GROMACS .gro file of C-alpha atoms in nm:
model
  224
    1PRO     CA    1   1.102   1.457   2.621
    2GLU     CA    2   1.198   1.474   2.242
    3ILE     CA    3   0.916   1.514   1.978
    4LEU     CA    4   0.893   1.319   1.638
    5GLN     CA    5   0.636   1.423   1.382
    6VAL     CA    6   0.573   1.164   1.118
    7GLY     CA    7   0.332   1.189   0.820
    8GLY     CA    8   0.226   0.951   0.546
    9THR     CA    9   0.002   0.898   0.247
   10CYS     CA   10  -0.273   0.643   0.309
   11ASN     CA   11  -0.082   0.315   0.174
   12PRO     CA   12   0.233   0.375   0.371
   13SER     CA   13   0.027   0.467   0.676
   14ALA     CA   14  -0.174   0.147   0.661
   15LYS     CA   15   0.139  -0.083   0.716
   16HIS     CA   16   0.486   0.031   0.689
   17LEU     CA   17   0.487   0.345   0.897
   18PRO     CA   18   0.302   0.167   1.204
   19SER     CA   19   0.579  -0.086   1.177
   20ALA     CA   20   0.860   0.140   1.156
   21LEU     CA   21   0.718   0.355   1.460
   22ALA     CA   22   0.694   0.042   1.654
   23ILE     CA   23   1.056  -0.039   1.599
   24PHE     CA   24   1.139   0.323   1.692
   25LYS     CA   25   0.927   0.323   2.014
   26LYS     CA   26   1.096   0.016   2.131
   27VAL     CA   27   1.434   0.201   2.145
   28HIS     CA   28   1.306   0.541   2.236
   29PRO     CA   29   1.006   0.489   2.457
   30ASP     CA   30   1.008   0.843   2.596
   31THR     CA   31   0.991   1.017   2.256
   32LYS     CA   32   0.660   1.163   2.214
   33VAL     CA   33   0.540   1.077   1.842
   34THR     CA   34   0.277   1.256   1.628
   35PHE     CA   35   0.163   1.060   1.336
   36LEU     CA   36  -0.038   1.214   1.054
   37THR     CA   37  -0.204   1.071   0.745
   38GLY     CA   38  -0.310   1.256   0.441
   39LEU     CA   39  -0.310   1.316   0.070
   40LYS     CA   40   0.038   1.358  -0.086
   41ALA     CA   41  -0.019   1.735  -0.139
   42GLU     CA   42  -0.139   1.788   0.216
   43ILE     CA   43   0.182   1.597   0.355
   44GLU     CA   44   0.429   1.792   0.136
   45LYS     CA   45   0.274   2.118   0.271
   46LEU     CA   46   0.308   1.991   0.628
   47LEU     CA   47   0.687   1.912   0.561
   48GLU     CA   48   0.740   2.249   0.397
   49ALA     CA   49   0.594   2.426   0.676
   50CYS     CA   50   0.795   2.233   0.920
   51LYS     CA   51   0.486   2.082   1.096
   52ILE     CA   52   0.618   1.734   1.048
   53ASP     CA   53   0.977   1.606   1.026
   54ILE     CA   54   0.969   1.323   0.793
   55ALA     CA   55   0.720   1.125   0.580
   56VAL     CA   56   0.654   0.834   0.344
   57ILE     CA   57   0.443   0.916   0.035
   58GLN     CA   58   0.306   0.673  -0.220
   59SER     CA   59   0.445   0.850  -0.547
   60PRO     CA   60   0.737   1.077  -0.633
   61SER     CA   61   0.723   1.431  -0.500
   62LYS     CA   62   0.803   1.702  -0.747
   63SER     CA   63   0.887   1.959  -0.471
   64PRO     CA   64   1.227   2.090  -0.516
   65GLY     CA   65   1.242   2.169  -0.142
   66LEU     CA   66   1.210   1.819  -0.034
   67VAL     CA   67   1.466   1.539  -0.047
   68MET     CA   68   1.310   1.214  -0.175
   69GLU     CA   69   1.468   0.858  -0.090
   70PRO     CA   70   1.315   0.535  -0.278
   71PHE     CA   71   1.162   0.318   0.011
   72ALA     CA   72   0.939   0.030  -0.082
   73VAL     CA   73   0.788  -0.141  -0.418
   74ASP     CA   74   0.472  -0.342  -0.429
   75ASN     CA   75   0.241  -0.506  -0.667
   76LEU     CA   76  -0.128  -0.447  -0.685
   77ILE     CA   77  -0.330  -0.742  -0.667
   78PHE     CA   78  -0.681  -0.870  -0.706
   79PHE     CA   79  -0.817  -1.055  -0.397
   80SER     CA   80  -1.155  -1.181  -0.268
   81HIS     CA   81  -1.349  -1.344   0.015
   82PRO     CA   82  -1.287  -1.702   0.027
   83ARG     CA   83  -1.658  -1.755  -0.027
   84HIS     CA   84  -1.657  -1.570  -0.360
   85PRO     CA   85  -1.750  -1.758  -0.666
   86LEU     CA   86  -1.436  -1.662  -0.830
   87ALA     CA   87  -1.217  -1.760  -0.528
   88ASN     CA   88  -1.123  -2.111  -0.643
   89LYS     CA   89  -1.058  -2.031  -1.037
   90LYS     CA   90  -0.722  -2.087  -1.144
   91SER     CA   91  -0.721  -1.745  -1.324
   92LEU     CA   92  -0.981  -1.471  -1.425
   93ASP     CA   93  -1.076  -1.409  -1.764
   94LEU     CA   94  -1.207  -1.101  -1.937
   95LEU     CA   95  -1.576  -1.201  -1.870
   96ASP     CA   96  -1.504  -1.260  -1.516
   97LEU     CA   97  -1.364  -0.886  -1.478
   98SER     CA   98  -1.642  -0.720  -1.686
   99GLY     CA   99  -1.941  -0.915  -1.486
  100THR     CA  100  -1.798  -0.894  -1.134
  101PRO     CA  101  -1.817  -0.588  -0.904
  102VAL     CA  102  -1.477  -0.459  -0.824
  103ILE     CA  103  -1.377  -0.234  -0.531
  104ILE     CA  104  -1.093   0.001  -0.532
  105ARG     CA  105  -0.935   0.305  -0.358
  106ALA     CA  106  -1.067   0.632  -0.458
  107GLY     CA  107  -0.826   0.889  -0.616
  108ARG     CA  108  -0.595   0.929  -0.910
  109GLY     CA  109  -0.329   0.701  -0.805
  110THR     CA  110  -0.164   0.364  -0.918
  111THR     CA  111  -0.494   0.181  -0.882
  112GLU     CA  112  -0.679   0.407  -1.140
  113LYS     CA  113  -0.378   0.382  -1.373
  114PHE     CA  114  -0.391   0.009  -1.345
  115ILE     CA  115  -0.765   0.024  -1.430
  116GLU     CA  116  -0.681   0.240  -1.724
  117LYS     CA  117  -0.405  -0.010  -1.837
  118LEU     CA  118  -0.649  -0.295  -1.817
  119LYS     CA  119  -0.910  -0.101  -2.034
  120SER     CA  120  -0.627  -0.015  -2.290
  121ARG     CA  121  -0.582  -0.407  -2.332
  122GLY     CA  122  -0.956  -0.453  -2.390
  123ILE     CA  123  -1.044  -0.570  -2.037
  124ALA     CA  124  -1.345  -0.380  -1.902
  125VAL     CA  125  -1.332  -0.368  -1.539
  126ASN     CA  126  -1.664  -0.315  -1.339
  127VAL     CA  127  -1.572  -0.076  -1.063
  128THR     CA  128  -1.883  -0.041  -0.844
  129LEU     CA  129  -1.726   0.092  -0.545
  130ARG     CA  130  -1.446   0.342  -0.470
  131CYS     CA  131  -1.329   0.381  -0.103
  132VAL     CA  132  -1.129   0.629   0.082
  133SER     CA  133  -0.900   0.397   0.253
  134PRO     CA  134  -0.757   0.050   0.213
  135ASP     CA  135  -0.946  -0.060   0.516
  136ALA     CA  136  -1.268   0.034   0.390
  137VAL     CA  137  -1.186  -0.169   0.059
  138LYS     CA  138  -1.103  -0.478   0.277
  139ALA     CA  139  -1.418  -0.426   0.481
  140ALA     CA  140  -1.629  -0.424   0.154
  141VAL     CA  141  -1.464  -0.754   0.027
  142ARG     CA  142  -1.541  -0.910   0.363
  143ARG     CA  143  -1.894  -0.839   0.320
  144GLU     CA  144  -1.881  -1.004  -0.015
  145MET     CA  145  -1.963  -0.690  -0.205
  146GLY     CA  146  -1.711  -0.776  -0.482
  147ILE     CA  147  -1.353  -0.842  -0.542
  148GLY     CA  148  -1.075  -0.592  -0.437
  149ILE     CA  149  -0.769  -0.423  -0.568
  150LEU     CA  150  -0.503  -0.331  -0.316
  151PHE     CA  151  -0.114  -0.348  -0.282
  152HIS     CA  152  -0.028  -0.686  -0.168
  153ASN     CA  153   0.147  -0.566   0.147
  154LEU     CA  154  -0.193  -0.415   0.260
  155VAL     CA  155  -0.353  -0.746   0.267
  156GLU     CA  156  -0.067  -0.991   0.325
  157ASP     CA  157  -0.163  -1.058   0.690
  158GLU     CA  158  -0.539  -1.148   0.592
  159LEU     CA  159  -0.408  -1.370   0.310
  160LYS     CA  160  -0.181  -1.571   0.557
  161ARG     CA  161  -0.467  -1.593   0.795
  162LYS     CA  162  -0.689  -1.709   0.485
  163GLU     CA  163  -0.943  -1.439   0.523
  164PHE     CA  164  -0.890  -1.338   0.168
  165LYS     CA  165  -0.771  -1.524  -0.146
  166THR     CA  166  -0.547  -1.376  -0.426
  167LEU     CA  167  -0.689  -1.401  -0.775
  168LYS     CA  168  -0.479  -1.439  -1.087
  169VAL     CA  169  -0.578  -1.290  -1.410
  170SER     CA  170  -0.555  -1.470  -1.722
  171THR     CA  171  -0.380  -1.178  -1.903
  172PRO     CA  172  -0.099  -1.087  -1.655
  173ILE     CA  173  -0.040  -0.715  -1.629
  174SER     CA  174   0.212  -0.622  -1.363
  175THR     CA  175   0.160  -0.280  -1.200
  176VAL     CA  176   0.386  -0.178  -0.916
  177GLY     CA  177   0.356   0.109  -0.697
  178ASN     CA  178   0.663   0.286  -0.541
  179SER     CA  179   0.678   0.474  -0.195
  180PHE     CA  180   0.931   0.740  -0.101
  181ILE     CA  181   1.086   0.873   0.230
  182VAL     CA  182   1.062   1.256   0.218
  183TYR     CA  183   1.198   1.541   0.427
  184LYS     CA  184   1.286   1.901   0.404
  185ARG     CA  185   1.601   1.993   0.210
  186ASN     CA  186   1.745   2.263   0.383
  187GLN     CA  187   1.612   2.183   0.735
  188PRO     CA  188   1.837   1.964   0.961
  189LEU     CA  189   1.674   1.679   1.095
  190SER     CA  190   1.601   1.654   1.471
  191PRO     CA  191   1.808   1.360   1.660
  192ALA     CA  192   1.460   1.177   1.678
  193ALA     CA  193   1.381   1.222   1.319
  194THR     CA  194   1.753   1.102   1.217
  195GLU     CA  195   1.684   0.799   1.421
  196PHE     CA  196   1.368   0.741   1.246
  197LEU     CA  197   1.525   0.781   0.914
  198ALA     CA  198   1.765   0.516   1.002
  199VAL     CA  199   1.494   0.280   1.094
  200LEU     CA  200   1.317   0.333   0.757
  201ARG     CA  201   1.644   0.294   0.575
  202SER     CA  202   1.694  -0.036   0.752
  203MET     CA  203   1.366  -0.163   0.628
  204LYS     CA  204   1.434  -0.051   0.249
  205ASP     CA  205   1.627  -0.371   0.152
  206ARG     CA  206   1.325  -0.613   0.210
  207LEU     CA  207   1.070  -0.374   0.081
  208ALA     CA  208   1.267  -0.280  -0.241
  209THR     CA  209   1.153  -0.576  -0.459
  210PRO     CA  210   0.776  -0.625  -0.553
  211THR     CA  211   0.630  -0.932  -0.343
  212LYS     CA  212   0.595  -1.254  -0.569
  213ILE     CA  213   0.332  -1.516  -0.471
  214THR     CA  214   0.488  -1.844  -0.537
  215GLU     CA  215   0.317  -2.124  -0.739
  216ALA     CA  216   0.296  -2.328  -0.411
  217ALA     CA  217   0.141  -2.053  -0.216
  218GLU     CA  218  -0.109  -2.002  -0.485
  219GLN     CA  219  -0.198  -2.377  -0.474
  220ARG     CA  220  -0.230  -2.352  -0.105
  221GLN     CA  221  -0.461  -2.065  -0.142
  222ARG     CA  222  -0.668  -2.238  -0.391
  223THR     CA  223  -0.708  -2.561  -0.188
  224ALA     CA  224  -0.760  -2.401   0.140
   0.00000   0.00000   0.00000
């Protein structure tokens, strides 16, 4: 059977890549798939060493040996357990953010840049827990340890099931993250990798614009 070796950084690996692989496997059930998750530098090294065929990473690659295609754009959001004291507020003010424990992903990625942007606006964020994975952030929020910050796509299923609520900030600061498809520049893709690239490209149109929560949806969340 053919072999497809896929890699991804943490955020794409949590949602987009499993969806893409599910689509791929429906058409190619006999293809043996390896799926690895790691830091961006680790994924780039695996690509350059031909140990994976194709990957999706959360921020741009600076490696000249890799081809990079835009894939998805998403917003960072604040979210909470429905029982959290702030869950039914129309918007969070500066005092809320400075006095409430906040849970984020660890690392120097988009979330940390978002925190720095808030600080530059005079908004002190009380980060009390940094987690390795999005699932760990969600687990901490489920245990009502604080409010979380993640990309919308990583919590949209829980939001639809009303397990979490989106929290608006009175001083809107939009922070988006971009993810990219990457593969080796001078290495022809295998037939399986070519097919998987086509799947990823077919997903791009609906993922290329940051998700916007409508006023109606926000009202439903507040009254749920």
